[in-house]
Coordinates of C-alpha atoms and ligand atoms in Angstrom, one line a residue:
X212 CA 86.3 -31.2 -5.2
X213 CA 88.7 -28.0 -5.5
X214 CA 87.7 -24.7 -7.3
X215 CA 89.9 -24.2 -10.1
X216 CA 91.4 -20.6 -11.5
X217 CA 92.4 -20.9 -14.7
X218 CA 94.0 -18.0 -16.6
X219 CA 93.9 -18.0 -20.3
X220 CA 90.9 -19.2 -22.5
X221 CA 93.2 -20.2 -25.2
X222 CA 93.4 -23.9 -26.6
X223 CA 95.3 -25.1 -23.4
X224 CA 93.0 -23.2 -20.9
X225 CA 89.8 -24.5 -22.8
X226 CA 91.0 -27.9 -22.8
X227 CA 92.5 -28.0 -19.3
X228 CA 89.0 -26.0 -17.8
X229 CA 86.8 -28.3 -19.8
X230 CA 88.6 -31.6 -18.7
X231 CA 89.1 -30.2 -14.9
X232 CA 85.1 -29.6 -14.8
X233 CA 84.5 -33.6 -16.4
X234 CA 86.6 -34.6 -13.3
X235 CA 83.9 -32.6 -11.2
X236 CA 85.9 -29.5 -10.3
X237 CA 84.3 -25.9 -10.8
X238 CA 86.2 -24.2 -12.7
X239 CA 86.6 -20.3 -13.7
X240 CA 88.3 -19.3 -16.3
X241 CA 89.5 -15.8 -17.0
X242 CA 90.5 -14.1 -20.3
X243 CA 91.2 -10.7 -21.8
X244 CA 89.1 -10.5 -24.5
X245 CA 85.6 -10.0 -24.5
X246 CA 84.1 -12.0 -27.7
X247 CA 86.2 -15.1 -26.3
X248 CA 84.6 -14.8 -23.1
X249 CA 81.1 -14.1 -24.5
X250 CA 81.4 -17.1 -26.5
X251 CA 82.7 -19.7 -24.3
X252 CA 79.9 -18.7 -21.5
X253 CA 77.3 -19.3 -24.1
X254 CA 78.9 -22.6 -25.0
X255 CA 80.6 -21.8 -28.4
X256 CA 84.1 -22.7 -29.2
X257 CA 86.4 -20.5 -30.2
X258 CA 88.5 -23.2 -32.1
X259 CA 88.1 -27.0 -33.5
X260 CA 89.1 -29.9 -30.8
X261 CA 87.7 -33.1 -30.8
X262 CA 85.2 -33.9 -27.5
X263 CA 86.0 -30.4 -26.1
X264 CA 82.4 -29.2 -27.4
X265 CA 80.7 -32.1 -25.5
X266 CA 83.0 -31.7 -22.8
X267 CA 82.2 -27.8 -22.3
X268 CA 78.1 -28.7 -22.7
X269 CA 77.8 -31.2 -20.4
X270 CA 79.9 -29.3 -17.9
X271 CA 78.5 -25.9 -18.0
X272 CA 77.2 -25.2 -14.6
X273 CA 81.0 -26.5 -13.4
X274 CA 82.6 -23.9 -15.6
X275 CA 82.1 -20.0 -15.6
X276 CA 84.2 -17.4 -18.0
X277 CA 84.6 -14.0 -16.8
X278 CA 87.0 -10.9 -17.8
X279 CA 87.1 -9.9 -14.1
X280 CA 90.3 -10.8 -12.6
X281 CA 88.8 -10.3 -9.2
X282 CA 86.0 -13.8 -10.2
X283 CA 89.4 -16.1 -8.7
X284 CA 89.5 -15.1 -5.3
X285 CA 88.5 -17.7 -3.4
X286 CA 89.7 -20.5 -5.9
X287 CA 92.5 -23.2 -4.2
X288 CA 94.8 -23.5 -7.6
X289 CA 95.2 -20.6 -10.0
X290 CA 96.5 -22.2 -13.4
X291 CA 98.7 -20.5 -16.0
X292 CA 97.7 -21.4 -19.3
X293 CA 98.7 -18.2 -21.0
X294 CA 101.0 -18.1 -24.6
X295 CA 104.4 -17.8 -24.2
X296 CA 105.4 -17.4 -28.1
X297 CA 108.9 -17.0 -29.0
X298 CA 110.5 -13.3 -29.2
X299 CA 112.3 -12.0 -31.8
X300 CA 115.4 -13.9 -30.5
X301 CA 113.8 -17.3 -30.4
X302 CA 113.8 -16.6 -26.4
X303 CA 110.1 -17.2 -25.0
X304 CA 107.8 -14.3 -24.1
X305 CA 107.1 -14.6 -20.7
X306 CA 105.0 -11.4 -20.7
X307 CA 101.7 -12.7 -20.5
X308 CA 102.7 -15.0 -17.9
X309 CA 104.0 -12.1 -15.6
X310 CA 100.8 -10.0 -16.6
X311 CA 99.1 -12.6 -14.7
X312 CA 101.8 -12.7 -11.5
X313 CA 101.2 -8.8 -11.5
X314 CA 97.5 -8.9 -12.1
X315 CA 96.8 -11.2 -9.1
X316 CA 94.1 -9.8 -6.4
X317 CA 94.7 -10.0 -2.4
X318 CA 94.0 -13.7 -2.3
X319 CA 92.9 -15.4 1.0
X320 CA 94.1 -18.3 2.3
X321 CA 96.5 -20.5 0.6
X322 CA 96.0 -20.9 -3.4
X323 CA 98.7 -22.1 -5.5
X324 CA 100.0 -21.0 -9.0
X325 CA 100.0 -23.6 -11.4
X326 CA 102.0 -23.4 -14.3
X327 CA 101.0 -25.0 -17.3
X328 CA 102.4 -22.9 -19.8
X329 CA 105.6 -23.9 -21.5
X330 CA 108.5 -21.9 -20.1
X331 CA 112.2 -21.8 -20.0
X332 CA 113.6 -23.8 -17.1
X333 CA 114.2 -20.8 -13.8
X334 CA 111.5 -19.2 -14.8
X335 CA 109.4 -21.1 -12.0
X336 CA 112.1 -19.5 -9.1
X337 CA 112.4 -15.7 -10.6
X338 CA 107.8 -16.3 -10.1
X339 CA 108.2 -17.3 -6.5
X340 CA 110.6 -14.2 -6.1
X341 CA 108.2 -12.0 -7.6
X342 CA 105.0 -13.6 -5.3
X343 CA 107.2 -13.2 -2.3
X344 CA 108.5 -9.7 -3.3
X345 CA 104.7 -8.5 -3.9
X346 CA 103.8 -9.9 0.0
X347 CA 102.3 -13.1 -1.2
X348 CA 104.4 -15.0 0.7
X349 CA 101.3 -17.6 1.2
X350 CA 100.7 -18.4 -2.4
X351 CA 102.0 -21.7 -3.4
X352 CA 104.0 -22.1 -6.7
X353 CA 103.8 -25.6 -8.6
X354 CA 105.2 -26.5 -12.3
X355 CA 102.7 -28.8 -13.9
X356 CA 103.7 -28.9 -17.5
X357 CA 100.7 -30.1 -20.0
X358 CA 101.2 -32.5 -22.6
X359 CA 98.6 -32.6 -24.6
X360 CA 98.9 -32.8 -28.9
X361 CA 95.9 -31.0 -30.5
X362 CA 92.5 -33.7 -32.0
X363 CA 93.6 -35.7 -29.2
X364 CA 93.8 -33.4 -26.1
X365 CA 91.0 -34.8 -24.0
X366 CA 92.4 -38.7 -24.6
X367 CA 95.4 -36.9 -23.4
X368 CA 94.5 -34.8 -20.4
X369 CA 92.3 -38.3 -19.3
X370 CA 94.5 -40.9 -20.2
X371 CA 98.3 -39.4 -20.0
X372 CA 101.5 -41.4 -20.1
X373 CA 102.6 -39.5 -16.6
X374 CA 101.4 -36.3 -14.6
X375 CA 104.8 -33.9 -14.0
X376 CA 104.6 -32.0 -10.6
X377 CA 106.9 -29.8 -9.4
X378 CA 106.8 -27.9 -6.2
X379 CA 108.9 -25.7 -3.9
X380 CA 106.7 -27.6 -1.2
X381 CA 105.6 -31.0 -1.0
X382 CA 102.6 -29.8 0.3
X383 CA 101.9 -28.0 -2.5
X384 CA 102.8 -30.9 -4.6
X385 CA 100.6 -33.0 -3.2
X386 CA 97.5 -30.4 -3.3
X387 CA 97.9 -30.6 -7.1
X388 CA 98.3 -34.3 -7.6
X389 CA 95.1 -34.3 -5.9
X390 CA 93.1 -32.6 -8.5
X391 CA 94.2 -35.8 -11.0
X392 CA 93.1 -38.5 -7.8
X393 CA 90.6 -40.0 -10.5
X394 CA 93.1 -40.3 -13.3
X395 CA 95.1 -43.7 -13.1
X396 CA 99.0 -42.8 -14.4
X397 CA 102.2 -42.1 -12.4
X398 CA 102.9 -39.2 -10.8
X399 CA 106.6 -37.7 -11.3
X400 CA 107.3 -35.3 -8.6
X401 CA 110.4 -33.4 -8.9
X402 CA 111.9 -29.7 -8.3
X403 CA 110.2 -26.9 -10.3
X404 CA 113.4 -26.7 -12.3
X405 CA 113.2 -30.3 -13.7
X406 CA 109.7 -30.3 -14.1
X407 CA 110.1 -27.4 -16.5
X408 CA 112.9 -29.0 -18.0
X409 CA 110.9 -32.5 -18.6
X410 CA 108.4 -30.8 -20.9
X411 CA 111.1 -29.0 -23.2
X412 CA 113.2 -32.4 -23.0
X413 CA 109.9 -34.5 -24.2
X414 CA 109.1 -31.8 -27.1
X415 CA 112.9 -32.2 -28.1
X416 CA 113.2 -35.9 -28.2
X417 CA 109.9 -35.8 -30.4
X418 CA 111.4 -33.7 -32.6
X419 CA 114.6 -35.3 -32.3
X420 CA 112.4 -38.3 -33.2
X421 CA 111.0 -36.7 -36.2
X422 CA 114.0 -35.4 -37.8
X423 CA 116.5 -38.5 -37.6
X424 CA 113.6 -40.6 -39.3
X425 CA 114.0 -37.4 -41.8
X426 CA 117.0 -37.6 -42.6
X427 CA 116.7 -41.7 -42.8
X428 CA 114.2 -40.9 -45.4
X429 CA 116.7 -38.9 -47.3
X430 CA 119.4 -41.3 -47.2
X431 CA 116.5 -44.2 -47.9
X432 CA 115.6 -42.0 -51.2
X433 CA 119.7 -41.8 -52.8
X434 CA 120.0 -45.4 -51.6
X435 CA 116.6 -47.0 -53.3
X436 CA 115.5 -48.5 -49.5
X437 CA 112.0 -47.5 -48.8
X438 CA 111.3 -45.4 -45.2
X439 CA 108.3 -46.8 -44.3
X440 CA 109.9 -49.8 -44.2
X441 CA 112.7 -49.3 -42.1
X442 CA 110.6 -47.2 -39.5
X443 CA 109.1 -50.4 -39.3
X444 CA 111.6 -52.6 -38.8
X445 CA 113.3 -50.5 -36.6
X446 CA 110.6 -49.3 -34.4
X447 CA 109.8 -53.0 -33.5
X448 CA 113.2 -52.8 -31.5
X449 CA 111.5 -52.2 -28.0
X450 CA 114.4 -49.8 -26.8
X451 CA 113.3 -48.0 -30.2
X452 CA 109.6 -48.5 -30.0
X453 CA 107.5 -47.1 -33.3
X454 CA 106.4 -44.0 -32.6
X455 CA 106.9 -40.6 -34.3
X456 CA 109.2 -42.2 -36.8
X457 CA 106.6 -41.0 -39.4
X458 CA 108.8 -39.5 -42.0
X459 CA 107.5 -36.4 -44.0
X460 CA 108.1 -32.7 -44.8
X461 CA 108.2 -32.0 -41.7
X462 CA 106.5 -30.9 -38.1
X463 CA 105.0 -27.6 -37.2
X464 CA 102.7 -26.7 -34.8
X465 CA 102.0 -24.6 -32.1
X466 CA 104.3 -26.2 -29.8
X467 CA 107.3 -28.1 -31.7
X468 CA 109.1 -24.9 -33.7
X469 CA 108.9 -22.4 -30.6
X470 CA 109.7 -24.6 -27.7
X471 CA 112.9 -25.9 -29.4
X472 CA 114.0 -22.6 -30.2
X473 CA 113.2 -21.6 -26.7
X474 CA 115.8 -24.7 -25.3
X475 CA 118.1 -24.3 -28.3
X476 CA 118.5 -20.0 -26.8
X477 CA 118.3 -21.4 -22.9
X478 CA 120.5 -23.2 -23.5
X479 CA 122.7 -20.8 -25.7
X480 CA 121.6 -18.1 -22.7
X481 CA 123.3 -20.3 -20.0
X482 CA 126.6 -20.7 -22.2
X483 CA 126.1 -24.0 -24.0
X484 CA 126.0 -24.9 -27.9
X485 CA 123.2 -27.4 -28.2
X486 CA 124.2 -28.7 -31.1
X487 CA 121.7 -31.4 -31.9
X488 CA 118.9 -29.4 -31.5
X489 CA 120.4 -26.6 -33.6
X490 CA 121.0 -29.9 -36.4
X491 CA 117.6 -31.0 -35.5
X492 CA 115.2 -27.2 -35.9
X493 CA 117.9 -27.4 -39.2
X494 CA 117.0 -30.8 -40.9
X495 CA 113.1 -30.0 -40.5
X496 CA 113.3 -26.7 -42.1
X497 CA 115.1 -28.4 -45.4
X498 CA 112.7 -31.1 -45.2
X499 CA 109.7 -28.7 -45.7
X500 CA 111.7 -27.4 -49.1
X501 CA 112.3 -30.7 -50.7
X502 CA 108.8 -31.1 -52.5
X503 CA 110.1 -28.0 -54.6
X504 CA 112.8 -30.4 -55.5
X505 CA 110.7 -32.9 -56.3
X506 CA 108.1 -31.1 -58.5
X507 CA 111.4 -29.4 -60.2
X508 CA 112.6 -32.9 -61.2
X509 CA 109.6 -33.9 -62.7
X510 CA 108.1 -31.1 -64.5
X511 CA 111.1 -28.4 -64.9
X512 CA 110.4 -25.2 -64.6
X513 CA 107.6 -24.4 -62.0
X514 CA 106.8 -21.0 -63.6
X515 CA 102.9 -21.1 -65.0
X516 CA 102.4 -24.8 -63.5
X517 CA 99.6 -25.6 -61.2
X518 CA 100.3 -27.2 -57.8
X519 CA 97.3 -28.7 -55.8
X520 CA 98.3 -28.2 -52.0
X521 CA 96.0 -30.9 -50.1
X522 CA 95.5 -30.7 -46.4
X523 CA 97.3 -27.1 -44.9
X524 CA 96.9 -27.7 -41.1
X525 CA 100.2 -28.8 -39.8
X526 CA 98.3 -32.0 -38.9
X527 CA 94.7 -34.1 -39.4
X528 CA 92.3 -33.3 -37.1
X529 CA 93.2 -29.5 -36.2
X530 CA 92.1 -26.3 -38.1
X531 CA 95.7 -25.1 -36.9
X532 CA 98.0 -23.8 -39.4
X533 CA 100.8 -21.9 -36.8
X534 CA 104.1 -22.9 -38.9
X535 CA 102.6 -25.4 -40.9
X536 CA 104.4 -26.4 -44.3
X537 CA 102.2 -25.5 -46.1
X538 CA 102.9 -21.8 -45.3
X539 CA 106.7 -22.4 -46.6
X540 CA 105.7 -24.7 -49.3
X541 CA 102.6 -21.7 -50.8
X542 CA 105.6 -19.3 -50.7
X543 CA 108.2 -20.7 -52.1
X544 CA 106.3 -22.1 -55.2
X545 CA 104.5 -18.9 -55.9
X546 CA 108.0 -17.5 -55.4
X547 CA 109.1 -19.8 -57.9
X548 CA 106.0 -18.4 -60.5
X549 CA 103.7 -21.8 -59.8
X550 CA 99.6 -21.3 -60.0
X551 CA 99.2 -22.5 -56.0
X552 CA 95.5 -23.9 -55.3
X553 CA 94.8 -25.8 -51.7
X554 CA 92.4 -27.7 -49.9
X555 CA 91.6 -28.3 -46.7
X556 CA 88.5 -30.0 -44.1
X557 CA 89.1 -27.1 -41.9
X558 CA 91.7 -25.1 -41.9
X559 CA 91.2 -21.1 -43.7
X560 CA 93.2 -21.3 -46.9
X561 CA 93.1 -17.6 -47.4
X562 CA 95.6 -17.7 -44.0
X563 CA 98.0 -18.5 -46.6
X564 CA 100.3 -16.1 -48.0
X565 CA 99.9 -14.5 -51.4
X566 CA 97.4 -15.4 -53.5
X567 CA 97.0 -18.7 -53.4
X568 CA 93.5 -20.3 -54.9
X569 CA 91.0 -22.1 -52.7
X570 CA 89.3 -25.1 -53.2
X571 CA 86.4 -26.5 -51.7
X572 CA 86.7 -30.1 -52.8
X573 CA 90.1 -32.7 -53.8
X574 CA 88.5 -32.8 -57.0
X575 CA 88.5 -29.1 -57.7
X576 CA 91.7 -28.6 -56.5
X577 CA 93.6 -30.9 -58.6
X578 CA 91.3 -30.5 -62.1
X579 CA 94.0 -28.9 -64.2
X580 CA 97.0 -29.5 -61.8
X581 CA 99.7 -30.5 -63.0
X582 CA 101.1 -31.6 -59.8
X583 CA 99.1 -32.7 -56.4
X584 CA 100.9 -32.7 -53.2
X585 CA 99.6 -34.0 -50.1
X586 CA 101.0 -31.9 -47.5
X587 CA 98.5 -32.8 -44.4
X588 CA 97.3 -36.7 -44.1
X589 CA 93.8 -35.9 -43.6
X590 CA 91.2 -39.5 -44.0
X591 CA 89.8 -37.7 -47.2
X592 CA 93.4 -38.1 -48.8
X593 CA 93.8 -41.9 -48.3
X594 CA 91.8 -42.7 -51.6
X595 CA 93.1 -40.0 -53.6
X596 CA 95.0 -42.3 -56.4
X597 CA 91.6 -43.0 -58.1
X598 CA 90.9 -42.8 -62.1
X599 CA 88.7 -39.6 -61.5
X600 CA 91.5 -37.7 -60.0
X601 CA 93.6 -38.9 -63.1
X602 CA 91.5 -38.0 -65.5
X603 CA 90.8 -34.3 -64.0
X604 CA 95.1 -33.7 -64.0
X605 CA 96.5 -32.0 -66.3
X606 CA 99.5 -34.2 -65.3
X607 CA 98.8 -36.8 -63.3
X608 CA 101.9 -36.7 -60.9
X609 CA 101.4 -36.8 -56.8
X610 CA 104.1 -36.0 -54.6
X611 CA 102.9 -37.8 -51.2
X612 CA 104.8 -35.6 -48.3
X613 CA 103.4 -37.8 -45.6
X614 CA 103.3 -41.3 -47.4
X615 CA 99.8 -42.1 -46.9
X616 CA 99.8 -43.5 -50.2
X617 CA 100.2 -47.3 -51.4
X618 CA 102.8 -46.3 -53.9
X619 CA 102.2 -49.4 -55.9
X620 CA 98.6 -48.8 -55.9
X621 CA 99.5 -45.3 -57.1
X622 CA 101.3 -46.2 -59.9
X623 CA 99.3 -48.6 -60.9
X624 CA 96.2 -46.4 -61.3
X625 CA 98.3 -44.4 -63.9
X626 CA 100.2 -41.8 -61.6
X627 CA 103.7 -40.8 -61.2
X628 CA 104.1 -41.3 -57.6
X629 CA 107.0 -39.7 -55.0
X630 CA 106.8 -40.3 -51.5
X631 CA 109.0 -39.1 -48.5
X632 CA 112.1 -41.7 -48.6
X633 CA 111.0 -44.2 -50.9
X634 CA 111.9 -45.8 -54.0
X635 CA 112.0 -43.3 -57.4
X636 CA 111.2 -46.0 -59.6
X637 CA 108.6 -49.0 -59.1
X638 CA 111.0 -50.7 -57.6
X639 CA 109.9 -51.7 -54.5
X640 CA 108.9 -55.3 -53.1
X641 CA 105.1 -54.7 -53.3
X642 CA 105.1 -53.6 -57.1
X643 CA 103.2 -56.6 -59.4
X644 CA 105.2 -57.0 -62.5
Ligands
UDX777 C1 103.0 -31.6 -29.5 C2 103.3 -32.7 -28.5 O1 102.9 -34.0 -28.9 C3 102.6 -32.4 -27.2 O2 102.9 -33.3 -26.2 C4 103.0 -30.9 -26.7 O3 102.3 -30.6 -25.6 C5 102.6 -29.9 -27.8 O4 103.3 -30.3 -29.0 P1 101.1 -31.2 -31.3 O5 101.8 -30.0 -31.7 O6 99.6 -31.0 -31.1 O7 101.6 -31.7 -29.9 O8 101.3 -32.3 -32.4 P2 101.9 -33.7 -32.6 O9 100.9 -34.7 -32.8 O10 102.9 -34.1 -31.5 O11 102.7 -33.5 -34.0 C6 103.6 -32.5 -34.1 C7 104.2 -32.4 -35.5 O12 105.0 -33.5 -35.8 C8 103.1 -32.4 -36.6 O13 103.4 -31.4 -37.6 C9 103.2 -33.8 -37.2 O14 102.8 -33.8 -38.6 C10 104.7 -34.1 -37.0 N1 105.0 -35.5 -36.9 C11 104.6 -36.3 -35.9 C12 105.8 -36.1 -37.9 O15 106.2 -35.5 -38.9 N2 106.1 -37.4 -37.8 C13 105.7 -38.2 -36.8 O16 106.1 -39.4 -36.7 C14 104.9 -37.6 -35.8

C-alpha cells in the first residue's frame, strides 16, 4: 500500500483522500486553513457528499490532515487537488496550483506529482520545467484528471468508466495506475498533454450534450413535439446512447461553466475560434432566462407577483449552488419587481442575491405564489401537482424547468403546467380526454 500526499482539502481532495484510504492507502492531506483542517481530523465534513462521511469514519486512522507542508515528506505520490477557478478573462487560475509547486519541501527519494486538478492543456510541461528548474529533477510528474460529478463521487471514484494517466515516464505511469490495482476499469495511458486534454474534451461533450438537447427542446416547444420524448427516442440509437440529453434551464456547477470557458480561451489563447463551444457556453446561458419568458406569458407583468423558486442547488443531491440558475433566475425576476421566495433540502437560500424570501417547507413557499418553478429536481418535487399545493396558490401555475413532472397528471389536478420543450396546450399523447 503507497502513502498518499494530497494537497487540498476541498471537495476533490476530500473525496479523492477518503476513497484512496477505503482502498487501504494512508493518506495525508494538507490544507491552508485551520478550521478545515480542525474539522476534517475530528471527522466533520466541511460540505454534503453522499458516503464521504462513512467513508472518512471508517478510515480515520488511514487519513491524517495537517497544515504543515513539511507532514508529506516521505509520501510516494503527492496529489494536486487544488481550485483552479477561472480569472477575470475566463483563463484558469493556476495560482494555487503553483503555490503548491513552490511550496514543496526537499523530498527524498522519488515521489511523483499528481495532478488532479482541472488545467489547461501545457500546463503539465511548464510544472516539470519549474520541478526541474528548482533541482527536483527526481520528482515524477503525472496528469491524472478526476471525473467525479458531486452525490455520486464515491460510485465514481470506485466504479469509473476509465482511469486517465498521463506521464512523462512510463514508469511513473505505471506507479500511479498502481494505486487503482483494486478498481476493475481500463486504464488510458497517454502523454500529459492528452490527458489534460481528455478531461476538458469529456466536460465539453457533456455540455455539448446538454445544450443540443436544449435547443431541441426549444425547437420541440414552437413545433408542439414533446422533448422528453424525442430524447427518448433518440437516445435509444446506440451511437447516441441516452444520457445527458435531459433538457432544462440549464447546467451549472462547479465544474461545467469554468472549464468550458477555460478551453473556449486555450483555445482562443493558441489562435483558434472554437466556435461550438462559444454556441454551446451561449445556448445555456439563454436557456437559464427563458422561465422569465414563460411566467411573462402567463401572468403579464411580473412586478408585485410571487414566484416560488424550488430546489436552488445546481443539482439534487448537492448543497452546491456555484452558478446555479437559480442565482440568474432570483436576479432577474426581482430585477423585473417579482416577490422571489425559494426552497431547498440543503442548499443556504440566503446565498442568493437580493432579498429573496426563504422557505422551510414546498408548502410554504408556494402558499400565495402565483407562480412555482421547479428549478432543481430534488425527490421532494416529484409529487408536487397535489390538490394541497393548489389550493395554497394564489395561481395555480408551475413552470417545470427540469420536466420532472407528468404534465398530464399536472393538468389534470387543476394546474397550468409548462415544461422544458413540451407541448403548450394538453395536447400531448398521454392527455385523457
Ligand atoms: C461534472 C462532470 O459530470 C464530472 O465528470 C466533472 O468531473 C465535473 O463536472 P457535476 O458538475 O457534479 O460533474 O455535475 P453533473 O451531474 O455532470 O451535472 C452538471 C450539470 O448539468 C447540472 O447542472 C445538471 O443539472 C446539468 N444536466 C445534466 C442537464 O441539464 N441535463 C442532463 O441531461 C445532465
Amino acid at each position: 500500500m503507497a502513502k498518499v500526499g494530497i494537497f487540498g482539502a476541498g471537495w476533490v481532495g476530500v473525496c479523492t483522500a477518503v476513497c484512496f484510504a477505503e482502498l487501504g492507502h494512508e493518506v495525508v492531506v494538507r490544507d491552508v486553513v485551520p478550521e478545515k483542517v480542525d474539522a476534517l481530523s475530528h471527522g466533520q465534513m466541511p460540505f454534503h457528499e453522499a458516503d464521504v462521511p462513512e467513508l472518512l469514519e471508517r478510515n480515520l486512522e488511514r487519513l491524517s490532515f495537517t497544515l504543515d507542508v513539511d507532514d508529506v515528506v516521505g509520501c510516494d505520490f503527492l496529489f494536486v487537488c487544488v481550485d483552479t477557478p477561472p480569472t477575470y478573462s475566463g483563463d484558469a487560475d493556476l495560482s494555487r496550483v503553483w503555490t503548491v509547486v513552490d511550496e514543496l519541501p526537499e523530498l527524498p527519494g522519488h515521489p511523483i506529482l499528481v495532478m488532479k486538478s482541472t488545467v489547461p492543456v501545457g500546463t503539465g510541461e511548464k510544472i516539470r520545467a519549474g520541478l526541474d528548474h528548482r533541482g527536483l529533477t527526481h520528482v515524477g510528474y503525472a496528469s491524472n484528471p478526476e471525473f467525479l460529478a458531486e452525490g455520486t463521487a464515491v460510485r465514481d471514484f470506485m466504479r469509473p468508466d476509465r482511469i486517465v494517466v498521463g506521464a512523462f515516464d512510463s514508469a511513473d505511469a505505471d506507479a500511479v495506475a498502481s494505486l487503482y490495482d483494486k478498481i476493475d476499469a481500463p486504464i488510458v495511458r497517454s502523454d500529459v498533454n492528452s490527458a489534460e486534454m481528455i478531461k476538458l474534451a469529456a466536460n465539453a461533450a457533456l455540455m455539448t450534450r446538454i445544450s443540443f438537447i436544449n435547443e431541441i427542446a426549444n425547437v420541440c416547444e414552437a413545433t408542439g413535439a414533446d422533448v422528453v420524448k424525442v430524447a427518448e427516442g433518440v437516445g435509444l440509437d446506440n451511437r447516441i446512447g441516452s444520457k445527458f440529453l435531459r433538457a432544462g434551464i440549464g447546467y451549472g456547477g462547479s465544474c461545467f461553466p469554468k472549464d468550458s470557458l477555460a478551453l473556449k480561451q486555450l483555445a482562443s489563447n493558441s489562435g483558434y475560434h472554437f466556435q461550438l463551444l462559444a454556441a454551446v457556453i451561449e445556448v445555456n446561458e439563454l436557456q437559464k432566462r427563458r422561465v422569465i419568458g414563460k411566467l411573462s406569458r402567463h401572468l403579464g407583468s411580473l412586478r408585485g407577483k410571487t414566484v416560488a423558486l424550488l430546489g436552488i442547488a445546481f443539482k439534487p443531491d448537492t448543497d452546491d449552488m456555484r452558478e446555479a440558475p437559480s442565482i440568474v433566475l432570483a436576479s432577474r425576476l426581482l430585477a423585473e419587481g417579482a416577490t422571489v421566495r425559494a426552497w431547498d433540502p440543503v442548499a443556504d437560500v440566503s446565498k442568493l442575491p437580493g432579498s429573496v424570501e426563504r422557505a422551510d417547507t414546498v408548502l410554504e413557499a408556494v402558499t400565495g405564489a402565483d407562480a412555482a418553478v421547479i428549478v432543481t429536481e430534488w425527490d421532494e418535487l416529484k409529487g408536487l401537482a397535489t390538490a394541497e399545493v393548489r389550493d395554497a396558490m394564489r395561481n395555480p401555475l408551475i413552470v417545470d424547468g427540469r420536466n420532472v413532472l407528468d404534465p398530464a397528471e399536472a393538468r389534470r389536478a387543476g394546474f397550468v403546467y409548462e415544461g422544458m420543450g413540451r407541448p403548450l396546450a394538453p395536447n400531448d399523447v398521454n392527455v385523457e380526454a
